[in-house]
Amino acid sequence: MYNLPNKFDEYSEARREGFLRVKELKENGTKVVGVFCTYTPMELIYAAGAVPVGLCGVSEESIPDAEVHLPKNLCPLIKSSYGFAVSDKCPYFYFSDMIVGETTCDGKKKMYELLNEIKHTHVMHLPQGQKKDHAFKYWREEMLELKEVLEEKFGVEISDKKLRQSIIDRNYERKVLLDFYELGKLNPSPITGYEVNTVMEALGFQFDRRSQCEYIVKKTNELREKYEKELKGKKSNRPRILITGCPTGGVRDKIIKTIEDLGADVVAFENCCGPKEKMELVDETIDPIDALTYKYLNINCSVMTPNPGRFKSLDEMIDEYQIDGVVEVILQACHTFNVESFNVKNFVTKEKGKHYICIETDYSKSDTGQIGTRLNAFIETL
């Protein structure tokens, strides 16, 4: 039997349910691996017989706990994630058998050192760029090292057969999720951006992959049917917005909801929690480690220099989703996205001829009014 944290009875009902759900999973013999980023090769974790679960904090609730150890002027996602870990408020960190992180920013990689003092944290070291030959070789070695760590940790062998099947299964999941995201291409969209973002976040805490896919396929089909029967031919005059930049989980209400309350539609996400990781599948015909290396090295993140893939993705999505305006979300102290926003603004406004606004924020509610005022003025220009 696994023990619950000492403060379990003080937690909300939803959080208690989360603890009990993961506790039951563990007692049934399933291993849990906490993850932070789309660079994590989920296929290796599944092939090891474990399940990955996201640990990115999306609430200011735990930040005071984190600031006992971490500087106040750090990214809110890092502080929130660490705070939930040290306070035993996150069921997924609490019951994780190990953590896998990647060096996507200096703040995170130093946080992983502190997390490792609480729970075994394996860090994958990303190359600084994608195009040089040695970047592939370096990242491939990181894949092999993670494979060995998982095998040793869980006493399993990750055979080529298991890994190939894991790749096939994960590719299918990507196709299912991409179909759901691409509902935003319809005009009018049969689902709000707020709902899309909420549904996708919730999926990260469901452990039955088959049921998860069945649910998304059913929901996608229902929404497409709704579009065909009720919405087709009734083109909306509401501005169509693309969100880019940092993850939006912790700022969903004050940015995505505010945009839609002000009369625009968020129809596309070109950010960490959007479809860009799902657009490229893992090659099922070549060596599986090579295939995973190519796939996960190719993710367009501002940590890479240069990062041309992001602008290619923006170019395609602005056209395919019929975008009128781009809202870039920058979390406080996220230096790579913040610096890259200069080039994003120039690309969106000069090359694509679209409106652009950059919102730098954190998880607090103190700037909600200011953000609302700025977004209102932005949407009026559309």
Coordinates of C-alpha atoms in Angstrom, one line a residue:
M1 CA 0.0 0.0 0.0
Y2 CA 1.2 3.5 -0.8
N3 CA 0.8 6.2 1.8
L4 CA -1.0 9.5 1.1
P5 CA 0.6 12.8 2.1
N6 CA 0.1 14.1 5.6
K7 CA -2.0 17.1 4.5
F8 CA -4.3 14.9 2.3
D9 CA -7.4 15.7 4.3
E10 CA -6.8 19.5 3.8
Y11 CA -6.8 19.3 0.0
S12 CA -9.8 20.0 -2.3
E13 CA -12.0 17.2 -3.5
A14 CA -10.5 17.4 -7.0
R15 CA -7.0 17.1 -5.7
R16 CA -7.9 14.3 -3.3
E17 CA -9.4 12.4 -6.3
G18 CA -6.2 12.9 -8.2
F19 CA -4.1 11.4 -5.4
L20 CA -6.5 8.4 -5.1
R21 CA -6.5 7.8 -8.8
V22 CA -2.7 7.7 -9.1
K23 CA -2.4 5.7 -5.8
E24 CA -4.7 3.1 -7.3
L25 CA -2.6 3.0 -10.5
K26 CA 0.6 2.5 -8.5
E27 CA -1.1 -0.3 -6.4
N28 CA -2.0 -2.1 -9.6
G29 CA 1.7 -2.2 -10.5
T30 CA 2.0 0.6 -13.0
K31 CA 5.1 2.8 -12.9
V32 CA 4.7 6.6 -13.2
V33 CA 7.2 8.9 -14.8
G34 CA 6.8 12.7 -14.3
V35 CA 7.6 14.8 -17.3
F36 CA 7.8 18.5 -18.2
C37 CA 8.1 19.1 -21.9
T38 CA 7.3 18.0 -25.4
Y39 CA 10.9 17.0 -25.9
T40 CA 10.3 14.0 -23.7
P41 CA 10.3 10.8 -25.8
M42 CA 7.0 9.4 -24.5
E43 CA 7.5 6.3 -26.7
L44 CA 10.4 5.2 -24.5
I45 CA 8.4 5.6 -21.3
Y46 CA 5.5 3.6 -22.7
A47 CA 7.8 0.9 -24.0
A48 CA 9.2 0.6 -20.5
G49 CA 5.7 -0.3 -19.3
A50 CA 5.3 3.1 -17.5
V51 CA 3.0 6.0 -18.0
P52 CA 4.1 9.6 -18.3
V53 CA 2.3 12.4 -16.6
G54 CA 2.8 16.2 -16.9
L55 CA 4.2 18.1 -13.9
C56 CA 4.2 21.7 -15.2
G57 CA 2.6 23.8 -12.5
V58 CA -0.3 26.1 -13.7
S59 CA -1.3 27.9 -10.5
E60 CA 0.1 30.6 -8.3
E61 CA -1.0 28.6 -5.2
S62 CA 2.3 26.8 -4.7
I63 CA 4.6 29.7 -5.7
P64 CA 5.2 30.9 -2.1
D65 CA 6.4 27.3 -1.2
A66 CA 8.9 27.5 -4.1
E67 CA 10.2 31.0 -3.3
V68 CA 11.6 29.6 -0.1
H69 CA 14.3 28.1 -2.3
L70 CA 13.9 29.8 -5.7
P71 CA 14.3 33.5 -6.7
K72 CA 11.2 35.6 -7.0
N73 CA 12.1 36.8 -10.5
L74 CA 12.0 33.3 -12.0
C75 CA 9.5 31.9 -14.5
P76 CA 6.1 31.2 -12.8
L77 CA 5.9 27.8 -14.5
I78 CA 9.2 26.7 -12.8
K79 CA 8.2 28.1 -9.5
S80 CA 4.7 26.6 -9.6
S81 CA 6.1 23.2 -10.6
Y82 CA 8.7 23.2 -7.9
G83 CA 6.3 24.5 -5.3
F84 CA 3.9 21.7 -5.9
A85 CA 6.7 19.2 -5.6
V86 CA 8.2 20.4 -2.3
S87 CA 4.8 20.9 -0.7
D88 CA 3.4 17.4 -1.6
K89 CA 0.4 19.1 -3.2
C90 CA 0.8 17.5 -6.6
P91 CA -0.4 13.8 -6.7
Y92 CA 1.6 13.2 -9.9
F93 CA 4.9 14.3 -8.5
Y94 CA 4.2 12.6 -5.2
F95 CA 3.6 9.2 -6.8
S96 CA 6.1 9.5 -9.6
D97 CA 8.8 6.8 -9.6
M98 CA 11.2 9.1 -11.4
I99 CA 11.2 12.4 -13.2
V100 CA 12.5 13.1 -16.7
G101 CA 13.5 16.7 -17.6
E102 CA 15.2 18.4 -20.5
T103 CA 17.5 21.4 -20.5
T104 CA 15.0 23.7 -22.3
C105 CA 16.1 26.7 -20.1
D106 CA 18.6 27.5 -17.5
G107 CA 16.0 27.9 -14.8
K108 CA 14.6 24.5 -15.4
K109 CA 17.9 22.7 -15.5
K110 CA 18.9 24.2 -12.1
M111 CA 15.5 23.3 -10.7
Y112 CA 16.1 19.7 -11.7
E113 CA 19.1 19.7 -9.4
L114 CA 16.9 20.6 -6.5
L115 CA 14.2 18.1 -7.6
N116 CA 16.8 15.3 -7.7
E117 CA 17.3 15.8 -4.0
I118 CA 13.6 14.9 -3.5
K119 CA 13.2 12.2 -6.2
H120 CA 15.3 10.6 -8.9
T121 CA 15.4 13.1 -11.7
H122 CA 17.0 12.2 -15.0
V123 CA 17.9 15.2 -17.2
M124 CA 18.2 14.9 -21.0
H125 CA 20.7 17.5 -22.3
L126 CA 19.5 19.1 -25.5
P127 CA 21.9 20.3 -28.2
Q128 CA 21.8 24.0 -28.8
G129 CA 20.7 23.7 -32.4
Q130 CA 19.1 21.3 -34.8
K131 CA 21.0 21.5 -38.1
K132 CA 24.5 20.3 -37.4
D133 CA 25.4 16.7 -37.7
H134 CA 26.8 16.4 -34.2
A135 CA 23.5 17.6 -32.8
F136 CA 21.8 14.4 -34.1
K137 CA 24.6 12.3 -32.7
Y138 CA 24.5 14.0 -29.3
W139 CA 20.7 13.8 -29.0
R140 CA 20.8 10.1 -30.0
E141 CA 23.1 9.4 -27.2
E142 CA 20.7 11.1 -24.8
M143 CA 17.9 8.8 -26.2
L144 CA 20.0 5.8 -25.5
E145 CA 20.9 6.9 -22.1
L146 CA 17.3 7.5 -21.1
K147 CA 16.5 4.0 -22.5
E148 CA 19.1 2.5 -20.3
V149 CA 18.0 4.5 -17.2
L150 CA 14.4 3.3 -17.7
E151 CA 15.4 -0.3 -18.2
E152 CA 17.5 -0.2 -15.0
K153 CA 15.0 1.7 -13.0
F154 CA 12.0 -0.6 -13.8
G155 CA 13.9 -3.9 -14.4
V156 CA 12.7 -4.2 -18.0
E157 CA 14.1 -4.6 -21.5
I158 CA 13.0 -2.1 -24.0
S159 CA 13.2 -4.2 -27.1
D160 CA 13.0 -2.9 -30.7
K161 CA 9.7 -4.7 -31.0
K162 CA 8.2 -2.9 -27.9
L163 CA 9.6 0.4 -29.1
R164 CA 8.3 0.1 -32.6
Q165 CA 4.8 -0.7 -31.3
S166 CA 5.0 2.2 -28.9
I167 CA 5.9 4.5 -31.8
I168 CA 2.9 3.2 -33.8
D169 CA 0.6 3.7 -30.8
R170 CA 1.9 7.2 -30.1
N171 CA 1.6 8.2 -33.8
Y172 CA -2.0 7.2 -33.8
E173 CA -2.6 9.4 -30.7
R174 CA -0.9 12.3 -32.5
K175 CA -3.3 11.9 -35.4
V176 CA -6.3 11.8 -33.2
L177 CA -5.3 14.9 -31.2
L178 CA -4.3 16.8 -34.4
D179 CA -7.7 16.2 -35.9
F180 CA -9.2 17.7 -32.7
Y181 CA -7.0 20.8 -32.9
E182 CA -7.8 21.3 -36.6
L183 CA -11.4 21.8 -35.8
G184 CA -10.2 25.4 -35.4
K185 CA -9.7 25.6 -39.2
L186 CA -13.5 25.5 -39.6
N187 CA -15.2 28.9 -39.8
P188 CA -17.0 29.3 -37.5
S189 CA -15.2 26.9 -35.2
P190 CA -17.6 24.5 -33.4
I191 CA -15.5 24.7 -30.2
T192 CA -13.9 27.7 -28.4
G193 CA -10.1 27.9 -27.9
Y194 CA -10.7 28.0 -24.2
E195 CA -12.5 24.6 -24.4
V196 CA -9.7 23.1 -26.6
N197 CA -7.0 24.3 -24.2
T198 CA -9.0 22.9 -21.2
V199 CA -9.7 19.5 -22.8
M200 CA -6.1 19.0 -23.8
E201 CA -4.8 19.8 -20.4
A202 CA -7.2 17.4 -18.8
L203 CA -6.1 14.6 -21.1
G204 CA -2.7 14.7 -19.5
F205 CA -4.1 13.3 -16.3
Q206 CA -6.0 10.3 -17.8
F207 CA -4.1 7.1 -17.9
D208 CA -6.2 4.8 -20.1
R209 CA -4.8 5.7 -23.6
R210 CA -7.4 3.7 -25.5
S211 CA -10.3 5.4 -23.7
Q212 CA -8.6 8.8 -24.2
C213 CA -8.4 8.3 -27.9
E214 CA -11.9 7.0 -28.1
Y215 CA -13.1 10.1 -26.2
I216 CA -11.3 12.6 -28.5
V217 CA -12.4 10.8 -31.7
K218 CA -16.0 10.8 -30.5
K219 CA -15.8 14.5 -29.5
T220 CA -14.2 15.5 -32.8
N221 CA -16.8 13.6 -34.8
E222 CA -19.7 15.2 -32.8
L223 CA -18.2 18.7 -33.3
R224 CA -17.7 18.2 -37.1
E225 CA -21.3 17.0 -37.3
K226 CA -22.4 20.1 -35.4
Y227 CA -20.5 22.2 -37.9
E228 CA -22.1 20.5 -40.9
K229 CA -25.6 20.7 -39.5
E230 CA -25.7 24.0 -37.8
L231 CA -22.7 26.2 -38.7
K232 CA -21.5 25.5 -42.2
G233 CA -22.1 28.5 -44.5
K234 CA -22.5 30.9 -41.6
K235 CA -19.1 32.4 -41.7
S236 CA -18.3 34.4 -38.5
N237 CA -17.1 38.0 -38.6
R238 CA -15.3 37.6 -35.2
P239 CA -11.5 38.0 -35.5
R240 CA -9.6 34.8 -35.6
I241 CA -6.7 34.6 -33.2
L242 CA -3.6 32.4 -33.1
I243 CA -1.8 32.0 -29.7
T244 CA 2.0 31.6 -29.8
G245 CA 4.8 31.6 -27.3
C246 CA 4.9 30.0 -23.8
P247 CA 2.5 27.4 -22.3
T248 CA -0.9 29.0 -21.5
G249 CA -2.2 26.6 -18.8
G250 CA -1.5 29.1 -16.0
V251 CA -2.9 32.1 -17.8
R252 CA -5.8 30.5 -19.6
D253 CA -8.5 32.6 -18.0
K254 CA -6.8 36.0 -18.2
I255 CA -5.7 35.6 -21.8
I256 CA -7.7 33.0 -23.8
K257 CA -11.0 33.5 -22.0
T258 CA -10.6 37.3 -22.1
I259 CA -9.9 37.3 -25.8
E260 CA -13.1 35.3 -26.5
D261 CA -15.1 37.3 -24.0
L262 CA -14.1 40.5 -25.9
G263 CA -15.5 39.1 -29.2
A264 CA -12.7 37.2 -31.0
D265 CA -12.1 33.5 -31.5
V266 CA -8.9 31.7 -30.5
V267 CA -8.7 29.1 -33.2
A268 CA -5.1 28.0 -33.3
F269 CA -2.2 27.4 -30.8
E270 CA 1.4 27.6 -32.0
N271 CA 2.9 27.1 -28.6
C272 CA 4.2 24.4 -26.2
C273 CA 0.7 23.1 -25.5
G274 CA -0.5 23.3 -29.1
P275 CA -0.4 20.9 -32.1
K276 CA 3.1 21.6 -33.4
E277 CA 4.6 18.5 -31.7
K278 CA 1.9 16.4 -33.3
M279 CA 2.3 17.6 -36.9
E280 CA 5.3 15.5 -37.6
L281 CA 5.0 11.7 -36.9
V282 CA 7.8 9.4 -35.9
D283 CA 9.2 7.4 -38.9
E284 CA 7.9 3.8 -38.4
T285 CA 10.2 2.4 -41.1
I286 CA 13.7 3.1 -39.8
D287 CA 15.7 2.2 -36.6
P288 CA 13.4 3.3 -33.7
I289 CA 16.1 5.2 -31.8
D290 CA 17.1 7.1 -35.0
A291 CA 13.4 7.8 -35.6
L292 CA 12.9 9.2 -32.1
T293 CA 16.0 11.3 -32.4
Y294 CA 14.9 12.9 -35.7
K295 CA 11.4 13.5 -34.4
Y296 CA 12.3 15.0 -31.0
L297 CA 15.2 17.1 -32.3
N298 CA 12.9 18.6 -34.9
I299 CA 10.5 20.3 -32.3
N300 CA 10.4 24.0 -32.9
C301 CA 11.2 25.7 -29.6
S302 CA 12.9 29.0 -28.9
V303 CA 15.6 27.1 -27.0
M304 CA 17.0 26.2 -30.4
T305 CA 19.3 28.6 -32.2
P306 CA 18.5 29.3 -34.9
N307 CA 14.8 28.3 -34.9
P308 CA 13.5 28.5 -38.5
G309 CA 11.0 25.8 -38.0
R310 CA 8.9 28.0 -35.8
F311 CA 8.5 30.6 -38.5
K312 CA 7.6 27.9 -41.1
S313 CA 4.9 26.6 -38.7
L314 CA 3.6 30.1 -38.1
D315 CA 3.5 30.8 -41.8
E316 CA 1.5 27.7 -42.5
M317 CA -0.9 28.0 -39.6
I318 CA -1.7 31.7 -40.2
D319 CA -2.8 30.7 -43.7
E320 CA -4.6 27.4 -42.9
Y321 CA -6.5 28.8 -39.9
Q322 CA -7.3 32.1 -41.6
I323 CA -5.7 34.1 -38.8
D324 CA -6.4 37.9 -38.4
G325 CA -4.2 38.5 -35.3
V326 CA -1.4 36.8 -33.4
V327 CA -1.2 37.0 -29.6
E328 CA 2.2 36.0 -28.2
V329 CA 2.3 34.9 -24.6
I330 CA 5.5 35.4 -22.7
L331 CA 5.9 34.1 -19.1
Q332 CA 8.0 36.3 -16.9
A333 CA 11.7 35.5 -17.2
C334 CA 11.3 33.2 -20.2
H335 CA 14.3 34.8 -21.9
T336 CA 14.4 32.7 -25.1
F337 CA 10.8 33.3 -26.1
N338 CA 11.1 36.9 -25.0
V339 CA 14.1 37.6 -27.2
E340 CA 12.7 35.6 -30.1
S341 CA 9.4 37.7 -29.9
F342 CA 11.2 40.5 -31.8
N343 CA 11.6 38.3 -34.9
V344 CA 8.1 36.8 -34.4
K345 CA 6.6 40.3 -34.4
N346 CA 8.5 41.3 -37.6
F347 CA 7.5 38.0 -39.3
V348 CA 3.8 38.3 -38.4
T349 CA 3.5 42.1 -39.2
K350 CA 5.8 42.5 -42.2
E351 CA 5.9 39.2 -43.9
K352 CA 2.3 38.0 -43.2
G353 CA 0.7 41.4 -42.9
K354 CA -1.2 40.5 -39.7
H355 CA -1.7 42.2 -36.4
Y356 CA 0.4 41.2 -33.4
I357 CA 0.5 41.8 -29.7
C358 CA 2.9 40.5 -27.1
I359 CA 1.7 39.9 -23.5
E360 CA 4.3 39.3 -20.8
T361 CA 2.8 38.0 -17.6
D362 CA 2.9 35.6 -14.7
Y363 CA 0.4 33.5 -12.8
S364 CA -0.8 36.2 -10.5
K365 CA -4.1 38.1 -11.1
S366 CA -2.6 41.5 -10.5
D367 CA -2.3 42.4 -14.2
T368 CA -5.7 41.0 -15.3
G369 CA -7.3 44.4 -15.8
Q370 CA -4.3 45.8 -17.7
I371 CA -4.2 42.7 -19.9
G372 CA -7.9 43.1 -20.6
T373 CA -7.5 46.7 -21.6
R374 CA -4.6 45.9 -24.0
L375 CA -6.4 42.9 -25.5
N376 CA -9.6 45.0 -26.0
A377 CA -7.6 47.7 -27.9
F378 CA -5.9 45.0 -29.9
I379 CA -9.1 43.3 -30.9
E380 CA -10.7 46.6 -31.9
T381 CA -8.0 47.1 -34.5
L382 CA -9.0 43.8 -36.1

